[in-house]
Short mmCIF file of C-alpha atoms in Angstrom, two decimals:
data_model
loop_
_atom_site.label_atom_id
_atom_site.label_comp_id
_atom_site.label_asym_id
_atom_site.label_seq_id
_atom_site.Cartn_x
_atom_site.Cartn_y
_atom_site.Cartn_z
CA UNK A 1 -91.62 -53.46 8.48
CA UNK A 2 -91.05 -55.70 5.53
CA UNK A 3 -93.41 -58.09 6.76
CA UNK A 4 -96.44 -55.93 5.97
CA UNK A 5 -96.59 -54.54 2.62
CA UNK A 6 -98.62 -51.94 1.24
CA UNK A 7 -99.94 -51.78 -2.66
CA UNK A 8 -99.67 -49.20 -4.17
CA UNK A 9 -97.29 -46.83 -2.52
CA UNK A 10 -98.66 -43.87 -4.25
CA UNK A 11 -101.70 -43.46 -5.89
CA UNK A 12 -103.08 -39.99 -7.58
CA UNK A 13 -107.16 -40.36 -8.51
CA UNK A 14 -109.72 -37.95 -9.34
CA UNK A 15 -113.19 -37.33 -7.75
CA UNK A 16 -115.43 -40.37 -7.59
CA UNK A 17 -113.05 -43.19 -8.99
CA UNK A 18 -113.55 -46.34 -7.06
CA UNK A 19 -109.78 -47.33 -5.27
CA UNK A 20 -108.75 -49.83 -3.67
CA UNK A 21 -105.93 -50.07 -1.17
CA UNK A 22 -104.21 -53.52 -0.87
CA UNK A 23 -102.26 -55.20 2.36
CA UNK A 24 -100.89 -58.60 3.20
CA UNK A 25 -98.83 -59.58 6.06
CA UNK A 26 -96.73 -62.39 6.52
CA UNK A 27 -96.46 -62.30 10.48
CA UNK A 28 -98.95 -64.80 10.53
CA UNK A 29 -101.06 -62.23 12.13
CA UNK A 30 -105.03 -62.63 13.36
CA UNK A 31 -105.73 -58.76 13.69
CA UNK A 32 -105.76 -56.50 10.83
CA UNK A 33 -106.32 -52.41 10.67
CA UNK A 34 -106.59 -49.55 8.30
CA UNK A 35 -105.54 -46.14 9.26
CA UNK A 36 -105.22 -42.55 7.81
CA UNK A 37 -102.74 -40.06 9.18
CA UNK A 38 -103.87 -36.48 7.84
CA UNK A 39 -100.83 -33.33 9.23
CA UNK A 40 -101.97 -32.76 12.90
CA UNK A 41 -104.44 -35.18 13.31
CA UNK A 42 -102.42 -38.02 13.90
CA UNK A 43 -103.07 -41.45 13.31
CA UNK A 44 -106.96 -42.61 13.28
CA UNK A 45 -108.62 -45.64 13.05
CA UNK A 46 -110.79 -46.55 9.95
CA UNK A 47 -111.24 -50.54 10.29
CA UNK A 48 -110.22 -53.56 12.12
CA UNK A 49 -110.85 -56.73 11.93
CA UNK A 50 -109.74 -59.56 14.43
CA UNK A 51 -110.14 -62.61 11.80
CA UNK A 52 -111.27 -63.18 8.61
CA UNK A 53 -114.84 -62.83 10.15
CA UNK A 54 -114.55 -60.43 12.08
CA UNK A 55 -114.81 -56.97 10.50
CA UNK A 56 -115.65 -53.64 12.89
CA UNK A 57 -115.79 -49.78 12.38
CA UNK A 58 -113.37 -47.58 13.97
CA UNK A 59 -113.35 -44.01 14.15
CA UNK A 60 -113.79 -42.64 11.18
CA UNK A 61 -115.44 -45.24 8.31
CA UNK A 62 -117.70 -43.55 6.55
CA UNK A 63 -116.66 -43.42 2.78
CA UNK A 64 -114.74 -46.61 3.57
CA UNK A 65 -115.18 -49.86 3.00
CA UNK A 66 -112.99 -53.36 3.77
CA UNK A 67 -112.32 -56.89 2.53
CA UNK A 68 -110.34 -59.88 4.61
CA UNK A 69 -110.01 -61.93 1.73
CA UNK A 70 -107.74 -64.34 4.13
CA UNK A 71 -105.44 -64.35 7.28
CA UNK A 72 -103.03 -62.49 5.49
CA UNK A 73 -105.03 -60.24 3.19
CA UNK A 74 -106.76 -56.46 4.32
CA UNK A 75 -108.50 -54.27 1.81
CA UNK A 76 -109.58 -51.31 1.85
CA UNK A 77 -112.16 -49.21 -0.86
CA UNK A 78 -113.01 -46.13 -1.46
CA UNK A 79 -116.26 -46.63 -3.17
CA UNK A 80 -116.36 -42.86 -4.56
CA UNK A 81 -113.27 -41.28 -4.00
CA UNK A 82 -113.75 -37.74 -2.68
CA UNK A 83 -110.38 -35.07 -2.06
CA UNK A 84 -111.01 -35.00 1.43
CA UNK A 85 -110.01 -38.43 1.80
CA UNK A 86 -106.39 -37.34 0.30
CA UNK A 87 -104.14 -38.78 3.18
CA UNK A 88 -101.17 -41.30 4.20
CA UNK A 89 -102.89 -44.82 4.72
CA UNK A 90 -101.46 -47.34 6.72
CA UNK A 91 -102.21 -50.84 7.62
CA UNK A 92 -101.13 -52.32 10.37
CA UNK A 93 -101.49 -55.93 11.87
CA UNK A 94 -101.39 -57.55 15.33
CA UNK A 95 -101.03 -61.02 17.18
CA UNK A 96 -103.87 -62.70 18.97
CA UNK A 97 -104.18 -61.92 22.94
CA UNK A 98 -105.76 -58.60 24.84
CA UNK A 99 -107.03 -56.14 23.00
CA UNK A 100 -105.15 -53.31 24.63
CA UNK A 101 -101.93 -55.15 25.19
CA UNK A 102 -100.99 -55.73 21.68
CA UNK A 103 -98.17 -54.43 19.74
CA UNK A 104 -99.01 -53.67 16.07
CA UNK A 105 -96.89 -53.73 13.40
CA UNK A 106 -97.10 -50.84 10.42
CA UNK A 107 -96.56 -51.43 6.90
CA UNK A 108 -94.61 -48.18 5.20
CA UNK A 109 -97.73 -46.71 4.14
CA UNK A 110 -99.92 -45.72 0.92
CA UNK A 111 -99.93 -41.94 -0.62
CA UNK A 112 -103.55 -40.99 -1.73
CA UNK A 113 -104.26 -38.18 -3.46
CA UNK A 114 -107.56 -37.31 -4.74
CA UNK A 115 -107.77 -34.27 -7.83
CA UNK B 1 -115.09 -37.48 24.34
CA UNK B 2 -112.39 -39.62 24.12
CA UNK B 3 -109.37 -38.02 23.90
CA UNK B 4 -105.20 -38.08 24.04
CA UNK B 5 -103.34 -35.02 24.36
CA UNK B 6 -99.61 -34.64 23.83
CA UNK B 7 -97.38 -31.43 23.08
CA UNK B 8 -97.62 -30.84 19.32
CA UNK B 9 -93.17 -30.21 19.23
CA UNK B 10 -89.95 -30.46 21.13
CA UNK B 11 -86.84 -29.60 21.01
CA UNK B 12 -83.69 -31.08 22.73
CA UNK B 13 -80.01 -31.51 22.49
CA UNK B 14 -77.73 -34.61 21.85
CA UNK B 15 -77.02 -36.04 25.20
CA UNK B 16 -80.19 -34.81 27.07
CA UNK B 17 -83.13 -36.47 29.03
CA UNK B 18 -85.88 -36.14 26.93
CA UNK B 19 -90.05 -36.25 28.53
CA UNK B 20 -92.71 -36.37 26.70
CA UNK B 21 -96.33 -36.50 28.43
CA UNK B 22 -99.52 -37.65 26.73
CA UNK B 23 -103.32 -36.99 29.05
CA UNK B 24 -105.81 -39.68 28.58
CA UNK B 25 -107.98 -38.90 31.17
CA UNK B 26 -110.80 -41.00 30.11
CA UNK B 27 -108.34 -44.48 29.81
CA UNK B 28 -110.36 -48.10 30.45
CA UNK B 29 -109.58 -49.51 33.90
CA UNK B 30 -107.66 -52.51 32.39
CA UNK B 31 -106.16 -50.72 29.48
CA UNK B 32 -102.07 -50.02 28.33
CA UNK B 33 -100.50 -47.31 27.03
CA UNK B 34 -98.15 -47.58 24.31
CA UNK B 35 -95.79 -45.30 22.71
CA UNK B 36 -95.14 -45.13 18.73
CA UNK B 37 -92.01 -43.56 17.17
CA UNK B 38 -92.45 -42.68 13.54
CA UNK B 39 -89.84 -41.22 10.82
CA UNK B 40 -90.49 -39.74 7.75
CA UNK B 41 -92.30 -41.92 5.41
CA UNK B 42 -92.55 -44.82 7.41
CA UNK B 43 -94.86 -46.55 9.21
CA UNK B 44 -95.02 -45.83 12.98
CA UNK B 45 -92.81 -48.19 15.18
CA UNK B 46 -93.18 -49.54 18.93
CA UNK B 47 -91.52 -48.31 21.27
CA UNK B 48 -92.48 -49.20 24.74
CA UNK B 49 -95.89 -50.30 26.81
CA UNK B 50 -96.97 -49.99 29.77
CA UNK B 51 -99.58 -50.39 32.73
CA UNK B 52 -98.77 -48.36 36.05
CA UNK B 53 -96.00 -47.19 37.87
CA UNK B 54 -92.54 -47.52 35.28
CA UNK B 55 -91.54 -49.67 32.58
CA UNK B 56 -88.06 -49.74 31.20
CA UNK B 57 -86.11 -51.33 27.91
CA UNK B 58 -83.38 -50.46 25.55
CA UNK B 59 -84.49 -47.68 24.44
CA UNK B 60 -86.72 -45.42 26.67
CA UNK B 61 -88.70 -45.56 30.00
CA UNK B 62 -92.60 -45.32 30.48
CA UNK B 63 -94.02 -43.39 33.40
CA UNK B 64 -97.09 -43.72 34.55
CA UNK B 65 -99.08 -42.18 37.96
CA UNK B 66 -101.39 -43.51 40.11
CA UNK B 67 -104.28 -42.44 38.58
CA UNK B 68 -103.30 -43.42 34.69
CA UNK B 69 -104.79 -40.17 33.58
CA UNK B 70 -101.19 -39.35 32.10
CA UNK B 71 -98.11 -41.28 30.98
CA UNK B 72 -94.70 -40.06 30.37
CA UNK B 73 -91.77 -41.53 27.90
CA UNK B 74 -88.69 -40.87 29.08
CA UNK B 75 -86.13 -40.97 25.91
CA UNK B 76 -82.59 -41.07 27.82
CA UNK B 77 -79.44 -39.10 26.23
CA UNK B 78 -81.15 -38.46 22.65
CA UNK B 79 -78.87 -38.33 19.36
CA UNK B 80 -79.61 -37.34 16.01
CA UNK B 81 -81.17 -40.09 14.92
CA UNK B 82 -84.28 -39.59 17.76
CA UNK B 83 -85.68 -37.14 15.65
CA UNK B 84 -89.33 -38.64 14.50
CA UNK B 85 -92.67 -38.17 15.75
CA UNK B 86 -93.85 -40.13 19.06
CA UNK B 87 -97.35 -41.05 19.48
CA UNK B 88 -99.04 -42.24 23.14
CA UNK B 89 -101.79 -45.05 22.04
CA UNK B 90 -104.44 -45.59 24.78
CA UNK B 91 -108.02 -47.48 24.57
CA UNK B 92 -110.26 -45.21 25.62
CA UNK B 93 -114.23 -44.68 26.32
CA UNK B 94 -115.23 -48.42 27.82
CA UNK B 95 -114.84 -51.82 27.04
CA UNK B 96 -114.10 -53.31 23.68
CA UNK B 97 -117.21 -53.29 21.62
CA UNK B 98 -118.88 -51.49 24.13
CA UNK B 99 -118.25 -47.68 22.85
CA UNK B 100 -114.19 -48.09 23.50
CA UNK B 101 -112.06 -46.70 20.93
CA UNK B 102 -108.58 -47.06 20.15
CA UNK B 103 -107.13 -43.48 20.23
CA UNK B 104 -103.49 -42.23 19.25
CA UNK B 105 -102.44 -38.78 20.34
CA UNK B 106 -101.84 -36.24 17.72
CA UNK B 107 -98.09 -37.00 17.77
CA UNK B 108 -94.88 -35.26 19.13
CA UNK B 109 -92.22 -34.04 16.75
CA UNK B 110 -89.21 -34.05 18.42
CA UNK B 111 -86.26 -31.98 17.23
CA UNK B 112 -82.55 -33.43 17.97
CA UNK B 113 -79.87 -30.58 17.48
CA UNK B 114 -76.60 -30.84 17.66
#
């Protein structure tokens, strides 16, 4: 969806290089989340955040940190980049209301590799 | 544990009925279902959502039982262009903030011959 967009697309690092993943949204959005799809595992949850004070864990956030700089804006760092976190990352973002009810929008997704 | 399970492939033919079934048998009393479809190197898309009993729209149908602990999407006369990967989403475990997590299945590739 053109309306979320994902920097950088691709990204190849080596073994404990800080990187940051950038997102912005133009939905006018409140809810924000990082995810990592790994083959066979699916989709999983990293962060979320449902404004720009409102930042939770998900599943699996160790080695992860994030950063609502604004509405629009979702960051996430690896602090020490280790190859285990080599994945597909996505962001995705979401409109006010219930929790379980909302649709969420993907952007197309970052490329991490870690050497 | 929290947990969504759906059938790791498919196959199918153009023209058929297509069912795929996702377990969450640990769903929050309040909580949807919703079902992702994702193609190759994109992000994953919506597809349909749904509570109890059956939910219909353009594209597919959602199936759910009494007792929640399953849902079905019903993908009607599939073409080519229906191969992707589906994924169930359900909130499992609790309340929000109270030990719930949002869980997506493992996926379903589906595989449209000709």
């Amino acid at each position: 969806d053109a309306d979320v967009t994902q920097t950088p697309r691709n990204r190849i690092t080596k073994t404990g290089k800080r990187i940051m993943l950038e997102c912005s949204q133009t939905k006018g959005h409140d809810r924000m989340y990082w995810y990592r799809q790994d083959p066979g595992l699916g989709l999983r949850l990293i962060y979320y955040s449902f404004d720009v004070k409102d930042i939770n864990k998900g599943e699996i956030s160790d080695g992860y940190s994030v950063s609502r700089q604004a509405q629009a804006k979702f960051s996430l760092s690896l602090e020490s980049a280790i190859p285990n976190q080599t994945a597909l990352y996505f962001c995705a973002t979401s409109s006010s209301g219930t929790w379980d009810t909302d649709t969420q929008y993907f952007g197309p997704g970052t490329r991490l590799t870690v050497l | 544990l929290a947990k969504t399970t759906q059938p790791i492939s498919m196959d199918s033919y153009e023209g058929q009925e297509v069912n795929i079934t996702c377990s969450h048998n640990n769903i929050a009393t309040n909580d949807y279902i919703t079902w992702y479809q994702q193609f190759p190197s994109q992000g994953p898309r919506f597809i349909i959502q749904g509570y109890k009993t059956k939910v219909k729209n353009e594209v597919a149908s959602l199936f759910i039982p009494a007792d929640r602990k399953s849902s079905t999407l019903s993908l009607p006369r599939v073409s080519l262009s229906d191969t992707a990967v589906y994924y169930c989403l359900a909130f499992l475990g609790g309340i929000y903030n109270q030990g719930g997590k949002l869980i997506f299945g493992q996926g379903t590739e589906l595989s449209v011959k000709p």
